[in-house]
XYZ file of C-alpha atoms in Angstrom:
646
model
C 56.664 -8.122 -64.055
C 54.905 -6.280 -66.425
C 52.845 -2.634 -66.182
C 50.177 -1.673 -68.127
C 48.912 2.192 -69.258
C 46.184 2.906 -66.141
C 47.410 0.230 -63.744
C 48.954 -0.134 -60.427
C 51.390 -2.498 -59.536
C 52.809 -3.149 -56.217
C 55.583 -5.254 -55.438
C 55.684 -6.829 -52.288
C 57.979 -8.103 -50.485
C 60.110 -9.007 -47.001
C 62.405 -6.447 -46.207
C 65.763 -6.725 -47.949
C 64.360 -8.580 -50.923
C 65.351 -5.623 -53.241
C 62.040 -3.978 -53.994
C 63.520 -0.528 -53.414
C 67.069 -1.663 -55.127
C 65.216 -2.522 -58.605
C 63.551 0.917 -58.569
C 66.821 2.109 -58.495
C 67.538 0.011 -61.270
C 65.114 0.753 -63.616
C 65.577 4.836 -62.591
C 69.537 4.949 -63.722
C 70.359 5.277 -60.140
C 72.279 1.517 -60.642
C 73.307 -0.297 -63.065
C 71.874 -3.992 -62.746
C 73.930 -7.503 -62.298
C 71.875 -9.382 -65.082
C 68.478 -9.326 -65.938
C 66.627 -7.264 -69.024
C 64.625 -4.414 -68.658
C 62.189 -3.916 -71.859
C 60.386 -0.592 -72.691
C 57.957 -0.106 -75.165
C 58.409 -3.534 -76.834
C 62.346 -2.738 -77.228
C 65.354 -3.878 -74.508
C 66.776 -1.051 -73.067
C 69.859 0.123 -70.471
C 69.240 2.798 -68.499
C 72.801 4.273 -68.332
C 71.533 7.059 -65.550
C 68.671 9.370 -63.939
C 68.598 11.626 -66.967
C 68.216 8.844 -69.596
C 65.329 7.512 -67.502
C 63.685 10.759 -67.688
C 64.037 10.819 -70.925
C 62.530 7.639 -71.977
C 59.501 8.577 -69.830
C 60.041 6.933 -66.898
C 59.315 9.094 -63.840
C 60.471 8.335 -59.943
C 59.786 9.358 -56.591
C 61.912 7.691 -54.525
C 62.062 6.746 -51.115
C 64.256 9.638 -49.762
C 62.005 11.756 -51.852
C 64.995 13.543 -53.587
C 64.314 16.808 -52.520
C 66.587 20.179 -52.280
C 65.867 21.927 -48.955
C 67.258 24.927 -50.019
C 64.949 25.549 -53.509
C 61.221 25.989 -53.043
C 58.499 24.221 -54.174
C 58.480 25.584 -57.533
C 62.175 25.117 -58.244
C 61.926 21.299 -56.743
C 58.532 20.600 -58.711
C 60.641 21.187 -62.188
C 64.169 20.896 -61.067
C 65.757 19.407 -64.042
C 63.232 20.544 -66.308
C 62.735 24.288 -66.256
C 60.677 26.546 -68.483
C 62.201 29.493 -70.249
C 61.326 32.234 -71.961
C 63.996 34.225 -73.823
C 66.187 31.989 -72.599
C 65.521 32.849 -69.070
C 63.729 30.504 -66.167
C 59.909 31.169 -66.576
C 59.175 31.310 -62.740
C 55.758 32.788 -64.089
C 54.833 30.226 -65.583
C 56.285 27.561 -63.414
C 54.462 28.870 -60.480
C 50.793 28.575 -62.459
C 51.274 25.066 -63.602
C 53.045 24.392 -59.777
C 49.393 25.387 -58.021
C 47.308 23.260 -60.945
C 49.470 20.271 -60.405
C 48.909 20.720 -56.696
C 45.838 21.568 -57.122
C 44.849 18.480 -59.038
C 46.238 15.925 -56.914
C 44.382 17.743 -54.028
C 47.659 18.914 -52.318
C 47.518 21.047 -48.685
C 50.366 23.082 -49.487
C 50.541 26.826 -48.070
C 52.720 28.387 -50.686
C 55.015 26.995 -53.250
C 57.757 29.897 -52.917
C 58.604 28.502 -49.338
C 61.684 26.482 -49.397
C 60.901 22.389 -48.860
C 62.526 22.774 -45.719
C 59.393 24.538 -44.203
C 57.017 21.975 -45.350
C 55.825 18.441 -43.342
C 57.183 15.182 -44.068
C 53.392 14.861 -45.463
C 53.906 17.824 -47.687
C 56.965 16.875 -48.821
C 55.889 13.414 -49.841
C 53.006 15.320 -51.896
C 55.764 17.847 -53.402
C 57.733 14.453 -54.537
C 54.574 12.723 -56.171
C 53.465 16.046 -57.443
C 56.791 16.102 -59.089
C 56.121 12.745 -60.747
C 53.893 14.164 -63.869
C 55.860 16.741 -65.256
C 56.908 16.058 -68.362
C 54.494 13.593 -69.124
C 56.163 10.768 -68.263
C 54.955 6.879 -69.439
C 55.390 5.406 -65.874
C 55.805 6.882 -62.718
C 57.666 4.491 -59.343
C 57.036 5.327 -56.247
C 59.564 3.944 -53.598
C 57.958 3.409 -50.426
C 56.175 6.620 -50.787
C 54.217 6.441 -47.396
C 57.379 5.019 -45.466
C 57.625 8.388 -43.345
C 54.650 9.915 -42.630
C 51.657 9.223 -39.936
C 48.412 8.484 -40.867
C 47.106 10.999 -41.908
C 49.734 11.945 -44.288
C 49.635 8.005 -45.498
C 45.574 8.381 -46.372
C 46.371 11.501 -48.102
C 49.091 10.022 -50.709
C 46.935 7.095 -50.605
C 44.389 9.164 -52.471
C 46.969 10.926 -54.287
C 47.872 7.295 -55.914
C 44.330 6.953 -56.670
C 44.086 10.247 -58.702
C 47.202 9.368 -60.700
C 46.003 5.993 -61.682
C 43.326 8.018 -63.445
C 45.490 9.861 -65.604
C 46.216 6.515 -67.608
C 50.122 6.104 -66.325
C 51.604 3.037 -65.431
C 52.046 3.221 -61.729
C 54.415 0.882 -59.438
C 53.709 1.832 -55.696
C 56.546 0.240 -54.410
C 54.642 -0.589 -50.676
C 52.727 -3.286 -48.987
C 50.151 -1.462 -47.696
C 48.896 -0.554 -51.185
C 47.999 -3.965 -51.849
C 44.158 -2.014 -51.754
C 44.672 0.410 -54.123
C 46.819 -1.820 -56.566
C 45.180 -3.578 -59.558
C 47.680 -6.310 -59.529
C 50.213 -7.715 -56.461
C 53.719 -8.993 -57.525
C 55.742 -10.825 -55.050
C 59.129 -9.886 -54.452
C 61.025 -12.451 -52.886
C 64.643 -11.949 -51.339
C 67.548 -12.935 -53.312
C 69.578 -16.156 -52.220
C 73.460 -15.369 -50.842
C 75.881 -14.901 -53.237
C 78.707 -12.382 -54.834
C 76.289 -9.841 -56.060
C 75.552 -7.127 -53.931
C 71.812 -5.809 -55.397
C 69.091 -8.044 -57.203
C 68.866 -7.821 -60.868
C 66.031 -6.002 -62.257
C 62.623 -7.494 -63.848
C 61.390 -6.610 -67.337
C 59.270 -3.476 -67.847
C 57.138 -3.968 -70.958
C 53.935 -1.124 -71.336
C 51.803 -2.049 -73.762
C 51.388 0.085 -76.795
C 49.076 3.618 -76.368
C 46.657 1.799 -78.921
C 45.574 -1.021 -76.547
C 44.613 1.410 -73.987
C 41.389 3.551 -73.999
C 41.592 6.983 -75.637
C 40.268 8.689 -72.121
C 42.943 6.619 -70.432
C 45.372 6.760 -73.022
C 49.427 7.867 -71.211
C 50.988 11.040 -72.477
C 52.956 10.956 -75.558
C 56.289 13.687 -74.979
C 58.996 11.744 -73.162
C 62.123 14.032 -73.721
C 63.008 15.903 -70.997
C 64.399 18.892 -72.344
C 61.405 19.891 -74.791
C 59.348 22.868 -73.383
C 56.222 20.246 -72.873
C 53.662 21.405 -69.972
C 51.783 19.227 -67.510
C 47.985 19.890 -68.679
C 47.571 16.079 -69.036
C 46.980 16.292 -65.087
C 44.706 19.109 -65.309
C 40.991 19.423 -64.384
C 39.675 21.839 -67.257
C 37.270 22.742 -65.076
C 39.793 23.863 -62.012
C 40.157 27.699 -61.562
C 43.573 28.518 -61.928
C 43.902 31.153 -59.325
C 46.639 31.133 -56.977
C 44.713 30.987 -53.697
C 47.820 31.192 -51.567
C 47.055 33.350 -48.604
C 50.439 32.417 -46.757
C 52.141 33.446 -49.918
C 54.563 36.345 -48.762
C 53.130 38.635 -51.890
C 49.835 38.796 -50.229
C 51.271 39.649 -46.856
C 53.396 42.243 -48.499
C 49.915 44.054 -49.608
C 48.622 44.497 -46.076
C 51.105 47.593 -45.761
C 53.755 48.454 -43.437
C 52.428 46.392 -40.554
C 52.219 43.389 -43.333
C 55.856 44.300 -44.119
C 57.484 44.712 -40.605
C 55.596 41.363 -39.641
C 56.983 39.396 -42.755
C 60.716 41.040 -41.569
C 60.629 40.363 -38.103
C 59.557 36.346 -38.711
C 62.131 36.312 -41.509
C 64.659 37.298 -38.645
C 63.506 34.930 -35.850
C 63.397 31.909 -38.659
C 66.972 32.553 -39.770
C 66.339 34.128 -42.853
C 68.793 37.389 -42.177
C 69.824 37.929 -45.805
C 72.192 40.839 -46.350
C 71.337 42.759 -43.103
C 74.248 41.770 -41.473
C 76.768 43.444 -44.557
C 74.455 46.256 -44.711
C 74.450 46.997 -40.815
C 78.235 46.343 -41.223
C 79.425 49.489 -43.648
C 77.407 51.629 -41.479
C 79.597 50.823 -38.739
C 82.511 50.795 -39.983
C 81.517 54.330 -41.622
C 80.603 56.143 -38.063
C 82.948 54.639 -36.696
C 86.069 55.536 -38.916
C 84.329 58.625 -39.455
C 84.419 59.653 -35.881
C 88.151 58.919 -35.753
C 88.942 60.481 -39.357
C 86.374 62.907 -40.979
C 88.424 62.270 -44.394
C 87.105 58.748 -44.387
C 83.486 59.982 -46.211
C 85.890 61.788 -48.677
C 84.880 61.964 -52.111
C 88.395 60.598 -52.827
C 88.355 57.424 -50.495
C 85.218 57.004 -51.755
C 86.861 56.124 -55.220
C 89.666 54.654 -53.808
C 87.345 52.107 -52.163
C 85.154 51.379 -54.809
C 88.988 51.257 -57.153
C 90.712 49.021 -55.413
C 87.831 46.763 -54.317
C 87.383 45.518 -57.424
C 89.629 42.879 -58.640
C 89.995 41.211 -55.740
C 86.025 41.093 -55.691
C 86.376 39.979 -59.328
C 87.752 37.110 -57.600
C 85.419 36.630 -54.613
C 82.427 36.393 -57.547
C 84.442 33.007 -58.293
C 84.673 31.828 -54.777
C 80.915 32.505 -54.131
C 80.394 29.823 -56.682
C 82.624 27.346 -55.424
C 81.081 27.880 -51.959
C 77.636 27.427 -53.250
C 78.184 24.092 -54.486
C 79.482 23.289 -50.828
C 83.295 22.891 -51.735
C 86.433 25.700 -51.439
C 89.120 27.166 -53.477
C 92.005 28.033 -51.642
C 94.326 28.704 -54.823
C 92.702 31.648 -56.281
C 95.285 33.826 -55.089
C 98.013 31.803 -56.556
C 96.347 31.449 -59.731
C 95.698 35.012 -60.105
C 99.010 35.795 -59.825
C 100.196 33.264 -62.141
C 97.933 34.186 -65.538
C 99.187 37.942 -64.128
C 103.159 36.823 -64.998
C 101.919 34.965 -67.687
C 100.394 37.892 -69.497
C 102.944 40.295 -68.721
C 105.554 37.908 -70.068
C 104.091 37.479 -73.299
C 103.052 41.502 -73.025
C 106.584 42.369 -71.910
C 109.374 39.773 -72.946
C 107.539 38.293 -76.449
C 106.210 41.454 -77.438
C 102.212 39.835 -78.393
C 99.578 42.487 -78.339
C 97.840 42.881 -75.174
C 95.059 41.525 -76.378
C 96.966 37.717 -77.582
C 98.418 38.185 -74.042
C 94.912 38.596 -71.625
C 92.821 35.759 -73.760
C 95.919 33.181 -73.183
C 95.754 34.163 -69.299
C 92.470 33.556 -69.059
C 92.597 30.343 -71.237
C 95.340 29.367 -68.857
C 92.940 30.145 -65.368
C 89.770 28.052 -67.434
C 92.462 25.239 -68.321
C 93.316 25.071 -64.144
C 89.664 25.518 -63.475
C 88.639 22.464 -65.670
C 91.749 20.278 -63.926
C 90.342 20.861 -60.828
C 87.242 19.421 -61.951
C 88.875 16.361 -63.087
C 90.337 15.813 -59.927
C 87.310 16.483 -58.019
C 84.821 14.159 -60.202
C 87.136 11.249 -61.257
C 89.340 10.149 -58.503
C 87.420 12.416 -55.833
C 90.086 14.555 -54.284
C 89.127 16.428 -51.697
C 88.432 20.585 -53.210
C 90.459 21.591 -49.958
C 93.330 19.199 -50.572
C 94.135 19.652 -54.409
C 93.399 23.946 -54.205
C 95.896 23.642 -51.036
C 98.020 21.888 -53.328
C 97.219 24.292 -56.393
C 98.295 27.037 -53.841
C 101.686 25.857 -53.522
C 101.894 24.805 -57.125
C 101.173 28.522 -58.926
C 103.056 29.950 -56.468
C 106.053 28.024 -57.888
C 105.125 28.401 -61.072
C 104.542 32.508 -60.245
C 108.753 32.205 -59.160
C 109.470 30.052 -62.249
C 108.026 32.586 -65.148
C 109.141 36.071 -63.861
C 112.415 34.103 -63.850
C 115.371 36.129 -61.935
C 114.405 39.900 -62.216
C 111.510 38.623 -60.213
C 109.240 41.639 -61.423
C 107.718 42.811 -64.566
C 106.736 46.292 -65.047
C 103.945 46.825 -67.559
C 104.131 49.909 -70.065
C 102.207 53.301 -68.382
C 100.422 53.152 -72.377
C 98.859 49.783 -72.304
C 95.281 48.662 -71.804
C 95.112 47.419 -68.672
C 97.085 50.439 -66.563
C 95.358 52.846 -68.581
C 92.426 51.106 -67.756
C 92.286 50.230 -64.364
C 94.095 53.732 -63.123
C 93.154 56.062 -65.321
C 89.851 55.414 -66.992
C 86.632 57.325 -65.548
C 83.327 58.408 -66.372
C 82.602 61.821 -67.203
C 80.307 63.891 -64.954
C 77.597 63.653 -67.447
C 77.648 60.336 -68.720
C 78.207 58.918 -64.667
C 74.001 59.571 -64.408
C 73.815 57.648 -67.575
C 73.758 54.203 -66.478
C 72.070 55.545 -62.908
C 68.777 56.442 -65.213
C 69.781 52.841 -67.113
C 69.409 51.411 -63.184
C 66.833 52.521 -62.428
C 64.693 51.951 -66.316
C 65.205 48.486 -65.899
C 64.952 48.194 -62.778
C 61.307 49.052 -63.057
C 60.433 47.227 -66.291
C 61.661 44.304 -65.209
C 59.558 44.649 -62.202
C 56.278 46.178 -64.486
C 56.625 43.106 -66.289
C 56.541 40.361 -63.808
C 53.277 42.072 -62.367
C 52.057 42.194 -65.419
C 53.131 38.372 -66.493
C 51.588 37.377 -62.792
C 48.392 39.680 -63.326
C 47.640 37.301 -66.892
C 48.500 33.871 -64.870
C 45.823 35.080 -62.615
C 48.817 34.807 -59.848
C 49.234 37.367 -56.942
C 51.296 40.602 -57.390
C 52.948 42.933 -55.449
C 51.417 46.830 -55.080
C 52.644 48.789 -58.682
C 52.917 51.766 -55.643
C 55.667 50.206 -54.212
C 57.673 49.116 -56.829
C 57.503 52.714 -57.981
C 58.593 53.786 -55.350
C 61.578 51.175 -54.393
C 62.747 52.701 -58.271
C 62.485 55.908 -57.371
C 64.682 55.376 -53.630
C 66.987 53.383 -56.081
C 67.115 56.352 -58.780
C 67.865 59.512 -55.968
C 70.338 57.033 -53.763
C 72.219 56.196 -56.300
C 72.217 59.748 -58.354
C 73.177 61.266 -55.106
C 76.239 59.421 -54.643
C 77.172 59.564 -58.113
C 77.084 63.323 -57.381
C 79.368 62.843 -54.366
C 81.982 60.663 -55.827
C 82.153 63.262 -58.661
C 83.500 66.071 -56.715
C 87.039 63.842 -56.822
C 86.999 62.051 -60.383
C 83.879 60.096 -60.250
C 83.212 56.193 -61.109
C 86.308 54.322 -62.277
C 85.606 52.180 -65.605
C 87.076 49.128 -63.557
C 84.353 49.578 -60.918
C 81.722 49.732 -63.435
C 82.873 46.607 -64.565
C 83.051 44.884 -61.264
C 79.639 46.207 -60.907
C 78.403 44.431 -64.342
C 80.045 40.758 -63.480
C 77.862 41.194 -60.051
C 74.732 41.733 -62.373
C 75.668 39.136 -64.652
C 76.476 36.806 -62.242
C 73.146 37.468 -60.133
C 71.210 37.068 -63.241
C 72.585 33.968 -64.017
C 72.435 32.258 -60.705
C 68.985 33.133 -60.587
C 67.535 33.035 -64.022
C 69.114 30.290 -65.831
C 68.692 26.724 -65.428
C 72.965 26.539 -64.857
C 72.515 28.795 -61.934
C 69.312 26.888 -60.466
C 71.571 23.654 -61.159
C 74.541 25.126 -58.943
C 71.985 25.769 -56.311
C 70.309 22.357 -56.190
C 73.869 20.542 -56.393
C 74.976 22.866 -53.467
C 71.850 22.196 -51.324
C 71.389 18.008 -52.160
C 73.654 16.434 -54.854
C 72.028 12.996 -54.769
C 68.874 14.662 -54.929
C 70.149 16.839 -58.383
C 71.508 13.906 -59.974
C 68.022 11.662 -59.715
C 66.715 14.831 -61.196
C 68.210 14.322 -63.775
C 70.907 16.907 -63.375
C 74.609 16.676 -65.316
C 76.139 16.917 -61.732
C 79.369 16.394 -63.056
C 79.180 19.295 -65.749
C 78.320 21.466 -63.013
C 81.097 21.038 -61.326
C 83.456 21.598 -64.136
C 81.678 25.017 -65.407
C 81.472 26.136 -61.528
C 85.846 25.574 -60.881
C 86.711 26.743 -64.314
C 84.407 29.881 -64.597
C 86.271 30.306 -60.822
C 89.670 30.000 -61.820
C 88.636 31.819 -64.918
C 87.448 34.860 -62.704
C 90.899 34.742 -60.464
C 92.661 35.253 -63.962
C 90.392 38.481 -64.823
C 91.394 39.723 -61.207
C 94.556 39.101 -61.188
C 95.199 41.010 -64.528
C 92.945 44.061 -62.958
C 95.220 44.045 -60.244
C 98.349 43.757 -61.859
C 97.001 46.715 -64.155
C 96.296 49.186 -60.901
C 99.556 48.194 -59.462
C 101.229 48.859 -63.103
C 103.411 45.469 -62.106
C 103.756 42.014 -61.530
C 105.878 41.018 -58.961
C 106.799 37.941 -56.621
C 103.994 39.178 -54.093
C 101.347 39.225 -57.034
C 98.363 37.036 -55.365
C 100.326 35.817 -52.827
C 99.604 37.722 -49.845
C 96.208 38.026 -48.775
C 94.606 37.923 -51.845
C 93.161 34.242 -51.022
C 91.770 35.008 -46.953
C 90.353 38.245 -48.436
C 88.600 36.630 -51.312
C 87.117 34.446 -49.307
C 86.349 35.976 -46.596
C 84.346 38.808 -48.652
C 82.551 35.727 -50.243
C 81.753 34.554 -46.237
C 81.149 38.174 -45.198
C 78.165 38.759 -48.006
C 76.597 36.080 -46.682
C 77.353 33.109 -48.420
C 76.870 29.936 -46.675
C 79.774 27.539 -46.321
C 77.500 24.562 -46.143
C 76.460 25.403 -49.588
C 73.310 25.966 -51.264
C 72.997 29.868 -50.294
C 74.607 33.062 -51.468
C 73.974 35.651 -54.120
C 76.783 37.982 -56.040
C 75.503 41.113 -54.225
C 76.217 40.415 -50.971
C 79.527 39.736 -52.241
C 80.065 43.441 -53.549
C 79.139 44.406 -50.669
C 81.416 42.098 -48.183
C 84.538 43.160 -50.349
C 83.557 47.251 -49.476
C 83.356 46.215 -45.760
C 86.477 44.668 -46.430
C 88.412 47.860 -48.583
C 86.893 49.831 -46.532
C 88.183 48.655 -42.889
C 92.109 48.755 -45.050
C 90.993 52.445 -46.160
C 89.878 53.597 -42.771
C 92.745 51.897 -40.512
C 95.617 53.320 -43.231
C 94.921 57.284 -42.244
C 94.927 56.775 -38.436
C 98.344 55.327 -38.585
C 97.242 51.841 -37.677
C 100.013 49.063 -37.571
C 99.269 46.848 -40.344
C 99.197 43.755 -38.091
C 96.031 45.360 -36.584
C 94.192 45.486 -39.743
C 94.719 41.954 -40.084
C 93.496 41.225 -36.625
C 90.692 43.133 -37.249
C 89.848 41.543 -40.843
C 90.026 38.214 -38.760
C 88.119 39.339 -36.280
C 85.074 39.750 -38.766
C 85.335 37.398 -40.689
C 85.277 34.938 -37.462
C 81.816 37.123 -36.752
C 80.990 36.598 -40.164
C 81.163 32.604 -39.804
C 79.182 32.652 -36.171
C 76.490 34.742 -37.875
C 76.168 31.934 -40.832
C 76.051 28.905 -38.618
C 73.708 30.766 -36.176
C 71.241 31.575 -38.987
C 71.568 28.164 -39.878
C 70.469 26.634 -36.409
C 67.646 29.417 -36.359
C 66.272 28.075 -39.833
C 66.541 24.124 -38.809
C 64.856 24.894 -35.445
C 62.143 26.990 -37.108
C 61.886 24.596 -40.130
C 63.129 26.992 -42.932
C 66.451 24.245 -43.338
């Protein structure tokens, strides 16, 4: 079977006779029995998704592939992102998102809804939308109008039609295209016998030469160069944004505009940190009421001190989580690099500095074995982290040997550090003003970014005055917390991981990857994704993160004992991951909600600790919300399936 630049070919076929299994074969998703599969006059073997992409060839497959949890715009160029300064270019995304809809004639209402909002019709369009990025050579379609009803079928029908003219090579994998397709190629079942799928038929396109120059298929085929999609473009097309459902516009019909776009957000699911904001408030009147020291200035910087590490750790957890999967050893671990600095600190005499690099090399070295375990012989992430949890726990016993506690010296880096380190009244407004500057440039920039891509912005009033809330909120507890001895270095440094960590998770292609493999791993992988890399960089950079917590903590407690990480350092890691909203079905979660589900958590300790409260209460009581914090979770998760939001 051969396919030709400007051409559609449609294999037919009974079902069962393997026309959906050799588009699978010719996209990397299987490897074939026997058979050939030539490519541009030269045999090739497709060894996965991502070298199909690469070579050019371009699928949309019968499943469609999709991650319900990304919207349009993430899903349209999942796999290949555009950056600028090294950063996702949602800006630009977004423009070339509404021309390639545009285009093809797509009915979409906005591409920053999440696919789970859309139609099986306006998924299917998302899919085949998908199919040009990149500028592939030749673009399958499985089965593409399997799903929808008629209406949907005429209009990807007629999307077929305006990819032929492009000049790709098209293989509408579907009968009823027999209309639309140039040529018909029978596809006849395959006879009994020990193989399992058909094997594949040779692919050869002709060279560009023999086509027409108007009809001529795109030249880039590597999927990783910064190419665009203007090959699909209408010069002619406006390239305003006319989204009027787009939640930017709504934003700009005021208050009413805003409490509207709230309230649906709520009834749809969509609660986002409300929940862990409405919680400290609580917790504040309520210890409050009981102990007016609780608002101290002091516990203030005791919370926001001893909330910290163990946070540290929770950043790693969130991770894990997001990919759908848990970590039950964190505690364990952290505990273990602990010892193992403060032996080689204490008992080898290395500098401090030898001795925190080889703990953390030893939490990325249990990271990337977890990996292993998880993507070669496919061990459950709850059974080898249970076992990891018994195993560091050991090995926490076996290294601090029979004294069975280490004390580290009062001079070193990490107690002077994590006790005794704080910012000076004048230079604590330093990095509020630093907030706030960026804060508002960031934002000044994306408006004016959106304002050249002839895309909709939101009012400059208001994001002058969100940074100007931000500036006097924060400068006003900075003011507070400075009548006792202000902001502790370690806290600052808690509070840059959760900026890193958001930044990355939402501005790199790694964090969009963690996100797609968490909402739809099949889907990631046909996109081309390095699922299994992902995985290793999310467990290691956890177990890493455990390590860096488990040496705070050490540091604060000026020790390292048989208890390190072994009490409730796991349940409260996790459940301040759980509390900040982070889904345990994967897919959602962000490192700010995190921060603030470990406060909720430091701070119910803080408040129960002054009224003389048994400490089997506070555990009861942590329990108790993180139980409420798992109903809330799978509550908004039935509210967003039943309202179409996934």
């Amino acid at each position: 079977m051969d396919v030709r630049a400007g051409e559609v070919v449609a294999p037919v076929g009974d079902n069962g006779a393997g026309k959906s299994t050799l588009v699978k074969v010719i996209s990397g998703v299987y490897s074939p029995d026997e058979g050939d599969i030539t490519f541009g006059g030269r045999k090739i073997t497709v060894g996965g998704p991502s070298e199909a992409r690469a070579l050019g060839i371009a699928t949309v497959f019968r499943d469609l592939a999709l991650c319900d949890n990304l919207d349009v715009v993430a899903n349209l160029f999942l796999g290949r992102e555009k950056h600028r300064g090294g950063l996702i270019d949602e800006v630009h995304m977004e423009k070339e998102a509404w021309r390639l809809l545009r285009t093809l004639s797509a009915k979409i209402p906005s591409v920053r809804i999440p696919i789970a909002s859309l139609s099986g019709g306006q998924r299917q369009t998302v899919a085949i939308a998908r199919s040009p990025v990149g500028n592939p050579k030749i673009v399958m379609l499985d089965e593409p109008t399997a799903a929808p009803g008629v209406a949907q079928t005429a209009e990807v029908l007629n999307l077929i039609e305006r990819l032929r003219e492009t000049g790709l090579g098209r293989d509408p994998d579907q009968p009823q295209h027999g209309r639309r397709a140039g040529r018909g190629r029978p596809h006849r079942r395959a006879p009994p016998g020990p193989a399992t799928r058909p094997s594949s038929a040779s692919r050869t396109p002709p060279p560009r030469s023999s086509s027409p120059p108007s009809r001529a298929p795109p030249t880039t085929s590597c999927p990783h160069a910064p190419t665009g999609v203007n090959s699909m473009a209408d010069p002619s097309a406006s390239t305003v944004a006319a989204d009027p459902a787009d939640e930017r516009l709504i934003r700009t019909r005021g208050i009413a505009g805003y409490a509207h776009l709230f309230w649906n957000r709520l009834r749809s699911g969509e609660l986002g940190s409300l929940p862990v904001v409405i919680g400290p408030v609580i917790i504040c009147v309520g210890f409050y009421s009981a102990e007016p020291r609780f608002l101290s200035s002091r516990s203030l910087v005791s919370i926001s001190q001893f909330a910290a590490p163990i946070g540290i750790i929770a950043l790693g957890i969130v991770l894990v989580l997001l990919l759908g999967e848990i970590d039950l050893s964190v505690g364990s671990v952290s505990g273990f690099t602990a010892a193992t600095m403060a032996v080689l600190l204490v008992e080898h005499g290395q500098s401090m500095l030898v001795a925190i690099l080889a703990a953390m090399a030893v939490g990325v070295a249990i990271g990337a074995l977890y990996a292993v375990l998880y993507t070669r012989p496919g061990v459950p992430s709850f059974v080898f982290s249970l076992a990891g949890l018994l195993g560091f726990q050991g090995a926490l016993l076996y290294v601090l040997g029979k004294n069975g506690t280490i004390n580290l010296p009062s001079d070193s880096f990490s107690v002077q550090f994590t006790r005794f380190e704080f910012l000076s009244p004048t230079m604590s407004y330093v990095p509020v003003v630093l907030i706030g500057l960026l804060y508002a440039g960031s934002q000044l920039l994306t408006i004016r970014q959106r304002t050249a891509a002839e895309l909709s912005t939101p009012p400059l009033a208001l994001v002058l005055v969100k940074a100007g809330l931000l500036v006097v909120g924060l400068a006003l507890l900075t003011y507070y917390v400075n009548i006792d001895r202000g902001w502790s270095y370690l806290w600052l440094f808690f509070v840059l991981l959760v900026v890193l960590m958001d930044l990355a998770l939402r501005r790199t292609t790694q964090g969009r990857h963690v996100f797609a493999v968490g909402g739809n791993e099949e889907a990631a992988r046909r996109s081309g994704i390095k699922v299994g890399r992902v995985y290793f960089s999310v467990f290691a950079l956890c177990s890493m993160l455990a390590a860096v917590g488990g040496l705070l903590a050490a540091g604060l407690q000026t020790s390292v004992s048989r208890a390190s990480g072994t009490t409730d350092t796991n349940l409260t890691a996790i459940a301040a991951a759980v509390i900040g909203g982070t889904s345990l079905f994967g897919g959602r979660g962000s490192a700010y909600s995190t921060m603030l589900g470990i406060i909720v958590l430091q701070a119910i300790q803080t408040g129960l600790n002054p009224v003389g409260v048994d400490s089997s209460v506070r555990f009861m009581v942590t329990g108790g919300v993180l139980l409420l914090a798992v109903a809330i979770d799978s509550v908004s998760r039935r509210l967003r399936t039943s309202s179409g939001r996934g």
